[in-house]
Amino acid sequence: MVNYSLKVDVDTHDGMRDGVPRLLDAFGRFGVKATFFLAFGPDNSGKAIWNLFRRKGFLKKMLRTGAPKLYGWRTALSGTLLPARLIAAKFPDLVKRISHEGHEVGVHAWDHRLWQDHLDRLARAQIEEQFARAFECFEKTLGRRPGAVAAPAWYATATSLQVQDGLGLQYASDIRGGEFGYPELDGYRSTTLQLPTTQPCLEELLTLGRKDLDACAEEVLATPPDAPFAVIPLHAEVEGGVFEPFLEKLLRGITARGGRVQTLKEEAAGILRAAEPPPRIQVGARPISGRAGRVIMAVPRS
Ligand SMILES: [Zn+2]
């Protein structure tokens, strides 16, 4: 039996306003608890979308995934021709609703786009400021410090891991791949437990040309027989938007497999309670199929 965790990233204003309530309703119907990572600050996703357009060949792929339909034109222009709107910071009652319904809430970002496109160039003080602004908003809304973060676009640097280590987190979920543990990136040994996203995203499968949503759900739910747990990535804009039927397929599939759904916080507590300490894992930035740019994942030790 596999323990599944549902990791929901909220990247946009509309994803927060419209996607989160739909996800909460669906999770309520199935009686499962998920982990939400919220971007609190400005929705500059228009800038990210324009950057993708500039990449050779990506426009075709984007159109194949139906990105304009997925995100809507307001989001596609947000932070470019139209002003950036705040994301979770604008919806404190909705942030509280997520928490009151028993789901875990963590920090995804202040400015998602800034992190995603410019993290390599940010000074340590700027990275600290990104966390500080999101944490302040989180605390003001929920009255406690966040216990977990998840990096935008699964991208981190030695400096961002170092800043995170000073935040007193229970765990972070910044990386892709199968192994949990303490990551070593570019010579920096992090002291924060990493719980990786182990399964593919629906958008990646669609970008790779998959058409059948039932087959996509099977692919997302498939795990190696010895996998200790599976972390499924969801996006409020996607599974809480036009791909809501896909979420239903996933949740029905988990039930059919006799899978248990746990929050990442529960997974982390189980790992930290175990007699064996979590291993150290070597990680690096690598391309991943179906996604522009590189993500942090386990790599062979050099
Ligand atoms: Zn994100």
mmCIF file of C-alpha atoms and ligand atoms in Angstrom:
data_model
loop_
_atom_site.group_PDB
_atom_site.id
_atom_site.type_symbol
_atom_site.label_atom_id
_atom_site.label_comp_id
_atom_site.label_asym_id
_atom_site.label_seq_id
_atom_site.Cartn_x
_atom_site.Cartn_y
_atom_site.Cartn_z
ATOM 1 C CA MET A 1 0.000 0.000 0.000
ATOM 2 C CA VAL A 2 1.305 3.394 -0.912
ATOM 3 C CA ASN A 3 0.980 6.593 1.084
ATOM 4 C CA TYR A 4 0.127 9.400 -1.292
ATOM 5 C CA SER A 5 0.548 13.090 -0.562
ATOM 6 C CA LEU A 6 -1.184 15.781 -2.597
ATOM 7 C CA LYS A 7 1.092 18.818 -3.020
ATOM 8 C CA VAL A 8 -0.933 21.757 -4.308
ATOM 9 C CA ASP A 9 0.991 24.772 -5.576
ATOM 10 C CA VAL A 10 -0.928 28.022 -5.882
ATOM 11 C CA ASP A 11 0.890 30.214 -8.394
ATOM 12 C CA THR A 12 -1.670 32.753 -9.613
ATOM 13 C CA HIS A 13 -4.385 35.156 -8.439
ATOM 14 C CA ASP A 14 -7.116 33.283 -10.338
ATOM 15 C CA GLY A 15 -5.784 29.927 -9.134
ATOM 16 C CA MET A 16 -6.205 31.171 -5.569
ATOM 17 C CA ARG A 17 -9.600 32.806 -6.074
ATOM 18 C CA ASP A 18 -11.263 30.142 -8.247
ATOM 19 C CA GLY A 19 -9.088 27.008 -8.127
ATOM 20 C CA VAL A 20 -8.569 26.669 -4.371
ATOM 21 C CA PRO A 21 -12.318 26.574 -3.484
ATOM 22 C CA ARG A 22 -12.903 23.889 -6.155
ATOM 23 C CA LEU A 23 -9.999 21.828 -4.840
ATOM 24 C CA LEU A 24 -11.254 22.180 -1.262
ATOM 25 C CA ASP A 25 -14.710 20.987 -2.333
ATOM 26 C CA ALA A 26 -13.236 17.975 -4.163
ATOM 27 C CA PHE A 27 -10.939 17.060 -1.240
ATOM 28 C CA GLY A 28 -13.941 17.372 1.090
ATOM 29 C CA ARG A 29 -16.014 14.980 -1.046
ATOM 30 C CA PHE A 30 -13.239 12.377 -0.906
ATOM 31 C CA GLY A 31 -12.363 13.065 2.742
ATOM 32 C CA VAL A 32 -8.658 13.659 2.020
ATOM 33 C CA LYS A 33 -6.257 16.237 3.445
ATOM 34 C CA ALA A 34 -3.751 17.955 1.150
ATOM 35 C CA THR A 35 -0.742 20.243 1.521
ATOM 36 C CA PHE A 36 -1.109 23.709 -0.032
ATOM 37 C CA PHE A 37 1.933 25.842 -0.841
ATOM 38 C CA LEU A 38 0.852 29.421 -1.478
ATOM 39 C CA ALA A 39 2.470 32.221 -3.431
ATOM 40 C CA PHE A 40 1.491 35.285 -1.397
ATOM 41 C CA GLY A 41 2.825 38.189 -3.437
ATOM 42 C CA PRO A 42 2.309 39.696 -6.907
ATOM 43 C CA ASP A 43 0.996 37.560 -9.754
ATOM 44 C CA ASN A 44 3.604 38.278 -12.414
ATOM 45 C CA SER A 45 2.797 35.107 -14.325
ATOM 46 C CA GLY A 46 2.368 37.111 -17.522
ATOM 47 C CA LYS A 47 6.123 37.713 -17.440
ATOM 48 C CA ALA A 48 6.807 33.995 -17.047
ATOM 49 C CA ILE A 49 4.458 33.167 -19.901
ATOM 50 C CA TRP A 50 6.152 35.752 -22.161
ATOM 51 C CA ASN A 51 9.532 34.275 -21.225
ATOM 52 C CA LEU A 52 8.265 30.855 -22.274
ATOM 53 C CA PHE A 53 7.025 32.287 -25.564
ATOM 54 C CA ARG A 54 10.530 33.549 -26.257
ATOM 55 C CA ARG A 55 11.991 30.039 -25.903
ATOM 56 C CA LYS A 56 12.377 28.340 -29.254
ATOM 57 C CA GLY A 57 9.716 25.726 -29.909
ATOM 58 C CA PHE A 58 7.969 26.315 -26.638
ATOM 59 C CA LEU A 59 5.078 28.295 -28.085
ATOM 60 C CA LYS A 60 3.929 25.231 -30.025
ATOM 61 C CA LYS A 61 4.203 23.063 -26.917
ATOM 62 C CA MET A 62 2.382 25.642 -24.826
ATOM 63 C CA LEU A 63 -0.473 25.800 -27.295
ATOM 64 C CA ARG A 64 -0.632 22.018 -27.343
ATOM 65 C CA THR A 65 -1.186 22.028 -23.568
ATOM 66 C CA GLY A 66 -3.912 24.637 -24.066
ATOM 67 C CA ALA A 67 -2.103 27.134 -21.819
ATOM 68 C CA PRO A 68 -4.195 30.165 -22.806
ATOM 69 C CA LYS A 69 -7.335 28.161 -21.999
ATOM 70 C CA LEU A 70 -5.695 26.919 -18.791
ATOM 71 C CA TYR A 71 -4.596 30.255 -17.446
ATOM 72 C CA GLY A 72 -6.913 32.739 -19.166
ATOM 73 C CA TRP A 73 -5.822 35.969 -20.819
ATOM 74 C CA ARG A 74 -5.957 38.092 -17.630
ATOM 75 C CA THR A 75 -3.295 35.859 -16.073
ATOM 76 C CA ALA A 76 -1.284 35.712 -19.292
ATOM 77 C CA LEU A 77 -1.024 39.519 -19.226
ATOM 78 C CA SER A 78 -0.635 39.896 -15.453
ATOM 79 C CA GLY A 79 2.476 41.879 -14.581
ATOM 80 C CA THR A 80 3.028 42.836 -18.222
ATOM 81 C CA LEU A 81 0.292 44.859 -19.933
ATOM 82 C CA LEU A 82 -1.951 44.658 -16.859
ATOM 83 C CA PRO A 83 -0.861 45.310 -13.259
ATOM 84 C CA ALA A 84 0.158 42.380 -11.072
ATOM 85 C CA ARG A 85 -2.507 41.388 -8.512
ATOM 86 C CA LEU A 86 -1.572 39.907 -5.137
ATOM 87 C CA ILE A 87 -2.179 36.174 -4.799
ATOM 88 C CA ALA A 88 -2.768 34.636 -1.325
ATOM 89 C CA ALA A 89 -2.171 38.003 0.395
ATOM 90 C CA LYS A 90 -5.418 39.199 -1.181
ATOM 91 C CA PHE A 91 -7.517 36.279 0.146
ATOM 92 C CA PRO A 92 -6.898 35.896 3.916
ATOM 93 C CA ASP A 93 -10.308 34.261 4.478
ATOM 94 C CA LEU A 94 -9.545 31.634 1.876
ATOM 95 C CA VAL A 95 -6.135 30.949 3.444
ATOM 96 C CA LYS A 96 -7.945 30.453 6.771
ATOM 97 C CA ARG A 97 -10.529 28.192 5.133
ATOM 98 C CA ILE A 98 -7.754 25.891 3.825
ATOM 99 C CA SER A 99 -6.363 25.587 7.326
ATOM 100 C CA HIS A 100 -9.770 25.263 9.075
ATOM 101 C CA GLU A 101 -10.700 22.374 6.797
ATOM 102 C CA GLY A 102 -7.698 20.468 8.138
ATOM 103 C CA HIS A 103 -5.261 20.900 5.258
ATOM 104 C CA GLU A 104 -1.649 21.847 5.690
ATOM 105 C CA VAL A 105 -0.578 25.336 4.555
ATOM 106 C CA GLY A 106 3.006 26.213 3.636
ATOM 107 C CA VAL A 107 4.837 28.953 1.773
ATOM 108 C CA HIS A 108 5.515 28.650 -1.964
ATOM 109 C CA ALA A 109 6.833 32.152 -2.641
ATOM 110 C CA TRP A 110 6.422 35.877 -2.339
ATOM 111 C CA ASP A 111 7.091 36.683 -6.019
ATOM 112 C CA HIS A 112 6.921 33.319 -7.816
ATOM 113 C CA ARG A 113 8.086 34.734 -11.125
ATOM 114 C CA LEU A 114 11.094 36.530 -9.642
ATOM 115 C CA TRP A 115 12.268 33.276 -7.997
ATOM 116 C CA GLN A 116 11.587 31.151 -11.047
ATOM 117 C CA ASP A 117 13.403 33.419 -13.513
ATOM 118 C CA HIS A 118 16.078 35.165 -11.456
ATOM 119 C CA LEU A 119 16.979 33.106 -8.391
ATOM 120 C CA ASP A 120 20.539 32.556 -9.656
ATOM 121 C CA ARG A 121 21.060 36.323 -9.738
ATOM 122 C CA LEU A 122 19.399 37.206 -6.408
ATOM 123 C CA ALA A 123 21.659 38.302 -3.573
ATOM 124 C CA ARG A 124 21.274 36.515 -0.249
ATOM 125 C CA ALA A 125 19.506 39.580 1.225
ATOM 126 C CA GLN A 126 16.959 39.519 -1.607
ATOM 127 C CA ILE A 127 16.239 35.820 -1.024
ATOM 128 C CA GLU A 128 15.811 36.547 2.682
ATOM 129 C CA GLU A 129 13.393 39.340 1.792
ATOM 130 C CA GLN A 130 11.314 36.998 -0.395
ATOM 131 C CA PHE A 131 10.865 34.613 2.540
ATOM 132 C CA ALA A 132 10.350 37.428 5.062
ATOM 133 C CA ARG A 133 7.490 38.995 3.093
ATOM 134 C CA ALA A 134 5.697 35.679 2.547
ATOM 135 C CA PHE A 135 6.245 34.589 6.168
ATOM 136 C CA GLU A 136 4.920 37.906 7.497
ATOM 137 C CA CYS A 137 1.762 37.527 5.455
ATOM 138 C CA PHE A 138 1.342 33.884 6.524
ATOM 139 C CA GLU A 139 1.766 34.760 10.211
ATOM 140 C CA LYS A 140 -0.579 37.730 10.022
ATOM 141 C CA THR A 141 -3.269 35.499 8.525
ATOM 142 C CA LEU A 142 -2.874 32.243 10.463
ATOM 143 C CA GLY A 143 -1.244 33.453 13.679
ATOM 144 C CA ARG A 144 1.675 31.022 13.516
ATOM 145 C CA ARG A 145 4.974 30.557 11.694
ATOM 146 C CA PRO A 146 4.965 28.339 8.598
ATOM 147 C CA GLY A 147 6.565 24.919 9.114
ATOM 148 C CA ALA A 148 7.355 24.195 5.478
ATOM 149 C CA VAL A 149 8.247 25.787 2.161
ATOM 150 C CA ALA A 150 8.282 24.533 -1.426
ATOM 151 C CA ALA A 151 10.401 26.349 -4.003
ATOM 152 C CA PRO A 152 8.761 27.732 -7.151
ATOM 153 C CA ALA A 153 9.427 25.571 -10.219
ATOM 154 C CA TRP A 154 11.404 23.098 -8.049
ATOM 155 C CA TYR A 155 14.398 25.395 -8.285
ATOM 156 C CA ALA A 156 16.850 26.192 -5.497
ATOM 157 C CA THR A 157 20.468 27.247 -5.092
ATOM 158 C CA ALA A 158 23.064 26.640 -2.402
ATOM 159 C CA THR A 159 22.278 30.158 -1.116
ATOM 160 C CA SER A 160 18.507 29.631 -1.033
ATOM 161 C CA LEU A 161 18.966 26.337 0.856
ATOM 162 C CA GLN A 162 21.266 28.125 3.308
ATOM 163 C CA VAL A 163 18.670 30.855 3.915
ATOM 164 C CA GLN A 164 15.978 28.183 4.397
ATOM 165 C CA ASP A 165 18.120 26.377 6.966
ATOM 166 C CA GLY A 166 17.870 29.490 9.133
ATOM 167 C CA LEU A 167 14.053 29.498 9.088
ATOM 168 C CA GLY A 168 13.483 26.666 11.581
ATOM 169 C CA LEU A 169 11.368 24.602 9.184
ATOM 170 C CA GLN A 170 10.141 21.051 9.781
ATOM 171 C CA TYR A 171 10.906 20.222 6.146
ATOM 172 C CA ALA A 172 11.095 21.683 2.622
ATOM 173 C CA SER A 173 9.758 20.289 -0.638
ATOM 174 C CA ASP A 174 11.964 21.882 -3.291
ATOM 175 C CA ILE A 175 13.176 18.961 -5.344
ATOM 176 C CA ARG A 176 12.038 16.310 -7.807
ATOM 177 C CA GLY A 177 12.755 12.593 -7.709
ATOM 178 C CA GLY A 178 12.370 9.604 -5.494
ATOM 179 C CA GLU A 179 14.589 10.100 -2.461
ATOM 180 C CA PHE A 180 13.967 12.060 0.724
ATOM 181 C CA GLY A 181 16.892 13.268 2.795
ATOM 182 C CA TYR A 182 19.253 16.142 3.518
ATOM 183 C CA PRO A 183 20.422 17.606 0.201
ATOM 184 C CA GLU A 184 23.922 18.624 -0.760
ATOM 185 C CA LEU A 185 23.912 21.207 -3.568
ATOM 186 C CA ASP A 186 27.053 22.768 -5.059
ATOM 187 C CA GLY A 187 29.041 21.872 -1.953
ATOM 188 C CA TYR A 188 26.461 23.180 0.524
ATOM 189 C CA ARG A 189 25.070 20.609 2.979
ATOM 190 C CA SER A 190 21.559 21.581 3.958
ATOM 191 C CA THR A 191 20.178 20.713 7.398
ATOM 192 C CA THR A 192 16.506 20.864 6.349
ATOM 193 C CA LEU A 193 14.807 17.580 5.434
ATOM 194 C CA GLN A 194 13.680 17.538 1.802
ATOM 195 C CA LEU A 195 10.551 15.667 0.739
ATOM 196 C CA PRO A 196 10.736 15.474 -3.056
ATOM 197 C CA THR A 197 7.863 15.583 -5.512
ATOM 198 C CA THR A 198 8.050 12.030 -6.798
ATOM 199 C CA GLN A 199 5.332 11.972 -9.485
ATOM 200 C CA PRO A 200 4.963 13.910 -12.794
ATOM 201 C CA CYS A 201 2.626 16.914 -13.274
ATOM 202 C CA LEU A 202 -0.326 16.725 -15.624
ATOM 203 C CA GLU A 203 1.026 19.723 -17.609
ATOM 204 C CA GLU A 204 4.285 17.858 -18.204
ATOM 205 C CA LEU A 205 2.448 14.799 -19.518
ATOM 206 C CA LEU A 206 0.310 16.997 -21.800
ATOM 207 C CA THR A 207 3.417 18.818 -23.039
ATOM 208 C CA LEU A 208 4.890 15.405 -23.879
ATOM 209 C CA GLY A 209 1.856 14.788 -26.091
ATOM 210 C CA ARG A 210 -0.272 12.522 -23.875
ATOM 211 C CA LYS A 211 -3.942 12.895 -24.724
ATOM 212 C CA ASP A 212 -5.926 10.411 -22.682
ATOM 213 C CA LEU A 213 -6.613 11.668 -19.159
ATOM 214 C CA ASP A 214 -7.289 8.155 -17.792
ATOM 215 C CA ALA A 215 -3.834 7.062 -18.966
ATOM 216 C CA CYS A 216 -2.324 10.269 -17.472
ATOM 217 C CA ALA A 217 -3.945 9.468 -14.121
ATOM 218 C CA GLU A 218 -2.511 5.925 -14.227
ATOM 219 C CA GLU A 219 0.921 7.383 -14.986
ATOM 220 C CA VAL A 220 0.715 9.868 -12.099
ATOM 221 C CA LEU A 221 -0.417 7.147 -9.674
ATOM 222 C CA ALA A 222 2.150 4.538 -10.756
ATOM 223 C CA THR A 223 4.953 4.026 -8.223
ATOM 224 C CA PRO A 224 7.829 1.567 -7.945
ATOM 225 C CA PRO A 225 6.799 -1.378 -5.708
ATOM 226 C CA ASP A 226 9.217 -0.365 -2.929
ATOM 227 C CA ALA A 227 8.382 3.370 -2.965
ATOM 228 C CA PRO A 228 7.912 4.563 0.637
ATOM 229 C CA PHE A 229 5.462 7.264 -0.448
ATOM 230 C CA ALA A 230 4.370 9.189 -3.520
ATOM 231 C CA VAL A 231 4.035 12.972 -3.715
ATOM 232 C CA ILE A 232 1.625 14.074 -6.435
ATOM 233 C CA PRO A 233 2.019 17.659 -7.699
ATOM 234 C CA LEU A 234 -1.199 19.578 -8.357
ATOM 235 C CA HIS A 235 -1.704 23.184 -9.426
ATOM 236 C CA ALA A 236 -4.681 25.263 -8.328
ATOM 237 C CA GLU A 237 -4.805 26.730 -11.845
ATOM 238 C CA VAL A 238 -4.900 23.301 -13.479
ATOM 239 C CA GLU A 239 -6.685 20.638 -11.414
ATOM 240 C CA GLY A 240 -8.727 23.400 -9.755
ATOM 241 C CA GLY A 241 -9.554 24.772 -13.229
ATOM 242 C CA VAL A 242 -10.434 23.134 -16.522
ATOM 243 C CA PHE A 243 -8.742 19.885 -15.473
ATOM 244 C CA GLU A 244 -10.918 19.312 -12.410
ATOM 245 C CA PRO A 245 -12.204 16.002 -13.942
ATOM 246 C CA PHE A 246 -8.585 14.804 -13.900
ATOM 247 C CA LEU A 247 -8.427 15.409 -10.148
ATOM 248 C CA GLU A 248 -11.537 13.261 -9.700
ATOM 249 C CA LYS A 249 -9.830 10.466 -11.667
ATOM 250 C CA LEU A 250 -6.748 10.733 -9.444
ATOM 251 C CA LEU A 251 -8.740 10.674 -6.219
ATOM 252 C CA ARG A 252 -10.852 7.730 -7.404
ATOM 253 C CA GLY A 253 -7.636 5.964 -8.514
ATOM 254 C CA ILE A 254 -6.070 6.376 -5.075
ATOM 255 C CA THR A 255 -9.185 4.906 -3.438
ATOM 256 C CA ALA A 256 -9.234 1.998 -5.936
ATOM 257 C CA ARG A 257 -5.607 1.194 -5.094
ATOM 258 C CA GLY A 258 -6.327 1.226 -1.376
ATOM 259 C CA GLY A 259 -3.882 4.118 -1.051
ATOM 260 C CA ARG A 260 -3.802 6.347 2.003
ATOM 261 C CA VAL A 261 -3.560 10.117 1.678
ATOM 262 C CA GLN A 262 -1.352 11.957 4.166
ATOM 263 C CA THR A 263 -0.146 15.525 4.343
ATOM 264 C CA LEU A 264 3.557 16.145 3.753
ATOM 265 C CA LYS A 265 3.799 17.268 7.370
ATOM 266 C CA GLU A 266 2.641 13.783 8.459
ATOM 267 C CA GLU A 267 5.143 12.153 6.073
ATOM 268 C CA ALA A 268 7.927 14.344 7.477
ATOM 269 C CA ALA A 269 6.981 13.504 11.080
ATOM 270 C CA GLY A 270 7.086 9.770 10.247
ATOM 271 C CA ILE A 271 10.531 10.072 8.640
ATOM 272 C CA LEU A 272 11.938 12.108 11.528
ATOM 273 C CA ARG A 273 10.518 9.627 14.077
ATOM 274 C CA ALA A 274 12.126 6.604 12.386
ATOM 275 C CA ALA A 275 15.149 5.000 14.058
ATOM 276 C CA GLU A 276 17.251 5.438 10.925
ATOM 277 C CA PRO A 277 18.187 9.087 10.237
ATOM 278 C CA PRO A 278 17.318 10.410 6.750
ATOM 279 C CA PRO A 279 20.207 9.990 4.301
ATOM 280 C CA ARG A 280 22.258 12.749 2.695
ATOM 281 C CA ILE A 281 21.390 13.128 -0.987
ATOM 282 C CA GLN A 282 23.478 14.714 -3.721
ATOM 283 C CA VAL A 283 21.309 17.056 -5.810
ATOM 284 C CA GLY A 284 21.865 19.234 -8.874
ATOM 285 C CA ALA A 285 19.964 21.271 -11.469
ATOM 286 C CA ARG A 286 18.899 19.114 -14.424
ATOM 287 C CA PRO A 287 16.348 19.355 -17.235
ATOM 288 C CA ILE A 288 13.197 17.281 -16.807
ATOM 289 C CA SER A 289 11.001 16.092 -19.680
ATOM 290 C CA GLY A 290 7.935 18.194 -20.403
ATOM 291 C CA ARG A 291 9.194 21.285 -18.565
ATOM 292 C CA ALA A 292 11.206 24.352 -19.618
ATOM 293 C CA GLY A 293 14.287 25.085 -17.542
ATOM 294 C CA ARG A 294 15.995 22.911 -14.959
ATOM 295 C CA VAL A 295 14.791 21.513 -11.657
ATOM 296 C CA ILE A 296 16.724 20.331 -8.605
ATOM 297 C CA MET A 297 16.862 16.540 -8.418
ATOM 298 C CA ALA A 298 19.000 13.725 -7.043
ATOM 299 C CA VAL A 299 22.161 13.192 -9.118
ATOM 300 C CA PRO A 300 24.959 10.609 -8.869
ATOM 301 C CA ARG A 301 27.634 11.558 -6.345
ATOM 302 C CA SER A 302 30.644 13.144 -8.130
HETATM 303 ZN ZN ZN B 1 4.564 27.200 -8.489
#
